XYZ file of C-alpha atoms in Angstrom:
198
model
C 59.789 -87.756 -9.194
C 57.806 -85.373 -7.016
C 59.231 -83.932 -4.243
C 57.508 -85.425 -0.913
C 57.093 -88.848 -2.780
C 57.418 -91.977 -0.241
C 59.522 -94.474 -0.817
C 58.105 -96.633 -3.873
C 57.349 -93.974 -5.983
C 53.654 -93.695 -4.402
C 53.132 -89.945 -3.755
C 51.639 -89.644 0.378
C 47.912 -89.508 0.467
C 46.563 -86.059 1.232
C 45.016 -86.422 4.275
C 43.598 -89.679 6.197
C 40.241 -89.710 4.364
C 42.170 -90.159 0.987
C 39.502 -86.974 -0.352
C 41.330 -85.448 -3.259
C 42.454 -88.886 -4.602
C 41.321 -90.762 -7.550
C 40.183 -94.206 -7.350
C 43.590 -95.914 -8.054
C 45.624 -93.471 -5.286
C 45.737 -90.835 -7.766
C 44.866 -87.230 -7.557
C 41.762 -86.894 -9.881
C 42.458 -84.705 -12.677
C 39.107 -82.346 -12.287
C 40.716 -81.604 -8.639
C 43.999 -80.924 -10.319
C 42.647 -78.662 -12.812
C 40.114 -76.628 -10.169
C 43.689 -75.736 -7.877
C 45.098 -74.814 -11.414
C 42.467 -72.425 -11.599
C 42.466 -71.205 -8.148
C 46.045 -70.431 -8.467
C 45.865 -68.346 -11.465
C 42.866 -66.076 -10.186
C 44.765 -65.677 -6.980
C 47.641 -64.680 -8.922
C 46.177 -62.672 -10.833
C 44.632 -60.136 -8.164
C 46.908 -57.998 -7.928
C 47.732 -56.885 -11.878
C 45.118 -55.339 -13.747
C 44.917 -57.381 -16.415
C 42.610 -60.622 -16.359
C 43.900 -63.359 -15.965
C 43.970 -66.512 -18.546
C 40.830 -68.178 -18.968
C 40.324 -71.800 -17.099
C 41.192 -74.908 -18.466
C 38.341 -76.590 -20.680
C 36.066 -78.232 -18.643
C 35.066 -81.956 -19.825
C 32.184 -82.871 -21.452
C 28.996 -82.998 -19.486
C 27.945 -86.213 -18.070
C 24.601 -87.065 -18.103
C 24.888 -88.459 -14.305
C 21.648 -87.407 -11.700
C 22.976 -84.343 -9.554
C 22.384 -86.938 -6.405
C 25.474 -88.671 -7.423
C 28.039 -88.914 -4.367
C 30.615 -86.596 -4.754
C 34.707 -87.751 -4.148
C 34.010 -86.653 -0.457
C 31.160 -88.951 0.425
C 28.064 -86.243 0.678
C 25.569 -85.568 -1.933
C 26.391 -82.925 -4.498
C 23.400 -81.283 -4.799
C 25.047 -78.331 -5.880
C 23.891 -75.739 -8.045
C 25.230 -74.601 -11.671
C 26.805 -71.787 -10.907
C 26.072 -70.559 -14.656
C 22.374 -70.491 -13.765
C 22.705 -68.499 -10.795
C 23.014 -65.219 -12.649
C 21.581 -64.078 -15.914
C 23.964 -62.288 -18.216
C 21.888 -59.514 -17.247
C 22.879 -59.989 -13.779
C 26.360 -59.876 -14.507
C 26.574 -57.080 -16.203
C 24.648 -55.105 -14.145
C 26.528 -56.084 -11.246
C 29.762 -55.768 -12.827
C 29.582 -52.938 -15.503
C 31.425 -54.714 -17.405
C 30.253 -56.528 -21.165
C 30.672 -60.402 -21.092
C 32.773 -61.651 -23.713
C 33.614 -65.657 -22.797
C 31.296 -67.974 -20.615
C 33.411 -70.914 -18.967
C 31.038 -73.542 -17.687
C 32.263 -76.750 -15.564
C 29.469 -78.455 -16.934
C 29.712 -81.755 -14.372
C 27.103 -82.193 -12.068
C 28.222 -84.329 -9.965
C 31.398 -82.268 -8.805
C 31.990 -81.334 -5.571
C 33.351 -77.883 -6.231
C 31.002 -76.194 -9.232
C 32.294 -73.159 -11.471
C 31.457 -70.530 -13.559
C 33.871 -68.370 -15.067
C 32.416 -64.421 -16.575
C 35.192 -63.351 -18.741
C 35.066 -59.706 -19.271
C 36.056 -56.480 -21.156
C 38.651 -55.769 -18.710
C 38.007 -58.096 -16.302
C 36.457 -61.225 -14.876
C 33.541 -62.621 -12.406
C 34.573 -66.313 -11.075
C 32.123 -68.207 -9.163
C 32.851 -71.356 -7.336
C 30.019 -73.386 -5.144
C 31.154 -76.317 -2.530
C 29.363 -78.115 0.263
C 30.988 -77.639 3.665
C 30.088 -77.658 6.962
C 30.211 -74.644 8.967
C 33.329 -75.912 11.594
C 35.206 -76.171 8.381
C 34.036 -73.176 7.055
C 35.149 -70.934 10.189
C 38.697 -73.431 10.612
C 38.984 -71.872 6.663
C 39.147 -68.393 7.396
C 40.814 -68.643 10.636
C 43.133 -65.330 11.017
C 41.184 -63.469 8.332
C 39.012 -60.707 8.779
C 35.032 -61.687 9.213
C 32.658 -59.940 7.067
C 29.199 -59.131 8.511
C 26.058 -58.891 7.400
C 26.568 -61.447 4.407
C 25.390 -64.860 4.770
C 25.743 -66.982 7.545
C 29.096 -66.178 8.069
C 31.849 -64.474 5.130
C 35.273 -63.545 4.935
C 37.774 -61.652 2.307
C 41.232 -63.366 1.652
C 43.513 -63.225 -1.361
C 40.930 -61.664 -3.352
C 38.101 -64.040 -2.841
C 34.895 -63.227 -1.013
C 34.092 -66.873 0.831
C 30.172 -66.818 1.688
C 28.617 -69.461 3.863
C 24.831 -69.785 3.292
C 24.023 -73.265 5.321
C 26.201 -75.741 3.835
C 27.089 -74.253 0.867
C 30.158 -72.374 0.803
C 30.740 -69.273 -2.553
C 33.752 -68.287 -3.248
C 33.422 -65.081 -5.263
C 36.173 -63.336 -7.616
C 35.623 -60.225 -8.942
C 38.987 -58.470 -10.834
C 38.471 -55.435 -12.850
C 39.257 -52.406 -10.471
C 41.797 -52.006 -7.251
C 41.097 -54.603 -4.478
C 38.985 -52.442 -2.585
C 36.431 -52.110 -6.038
C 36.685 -55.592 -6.311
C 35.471 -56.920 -2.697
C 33.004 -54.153 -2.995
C 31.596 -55.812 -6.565
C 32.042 -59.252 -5.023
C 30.152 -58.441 -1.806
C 27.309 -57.168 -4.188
C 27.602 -60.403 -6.467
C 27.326 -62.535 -3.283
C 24.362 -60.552 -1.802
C 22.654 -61.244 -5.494
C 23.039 -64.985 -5.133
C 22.091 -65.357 -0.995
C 18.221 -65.677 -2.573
C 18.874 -68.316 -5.136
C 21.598 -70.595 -3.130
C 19.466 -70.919 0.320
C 17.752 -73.632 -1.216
C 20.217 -75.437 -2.400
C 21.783 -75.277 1.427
């Protein structure tokens, strides 16, 4: 049994809203698999190897990108895969692309696109938010200027609000400093083509 469990067997609900739960109390398996994900690119920062490839994404639904996402807004959200062209990555990287991981669900309230690379890796990740949750996030980290409406850098992400669309940029490859540098310039690239979406 999990630790934190209530009496039962029921694992406690996340928060009050129940977001992050399947339909039948669960936690959804596409949230568990995102955090899986998070938690090995954060991991990985600091070595300078690239870390493991996500998980394989299921199948693509053919569900309208209006569909209501877990949290109760309109997705909306852009592929993250058709953000950049491979020519875009490269050229913003240096780096050849060897893998492209795709989420491939529409209807998802965190999109992905994963860049991997020879010797390294570009992860993009696109939410809605709204911007008093976006500056509770970063609370205690260092704001970034001139990016967006409103950026920070922690655990070597680049966060990016453009209206209500929040980017969370990973770049690994170099030393951190090279890597905020090449996500800064990644997140610059996509201000253009998100603003709509926002």
């Amino acid at each position: 049994m999990f630790a934190g469990t209530a009496r039962g067997g029921r694992a406690p609900d996340l928060d009050d809203s129940g977001y992050g739960r399947a339909p039948g109390g669960g936690v959804s398996i596409r949230r568990l698999v995102i955090l899986i994900v998070l938690v090995l690119v954060s991991a990985a920062c600091s070595r300078n190897e690239p870390p493991p490839p996500a998980q394989s994404p299921a199948p693509e639904t053919t569900s309208s990108v209006g569909a209501q996402s877990p949290a109760g807004t309109s997705a909306g959200i852009p592929d993250p895969c058709t953000l950049l062209s491979d020519t875009d990555v490269t050229g913003l990287t240096g780096r050849d692309i060897i893998q492209v991981d795709r989420d491939g669900d529409a209807t998802a309230s965190t999109r992905y696109c994963q860049w991997q690379q020879s010797g390294g890796q570009l992860a993009l990740f696109v939410t809605r938010t709204a911007p008093a949750d976006f500056t509770t996030a970063w609370a205690g980290s260092p704001s970034l200027p001139g990016i967006g409406d409103d950026a920070y850098w922690r655990d070597c992400h680049l966060f990016v609000l453009v209206g209500t669309i929040q980017l969370d940029v990973y770049a690994s490859g170099g030393d951190d400093q090279q890597n905020q540098a090449e996500s800064e310039q990644v997140a610059e690239a996509l201000l253009p083509k998100v603003r709509g979406f926002s």
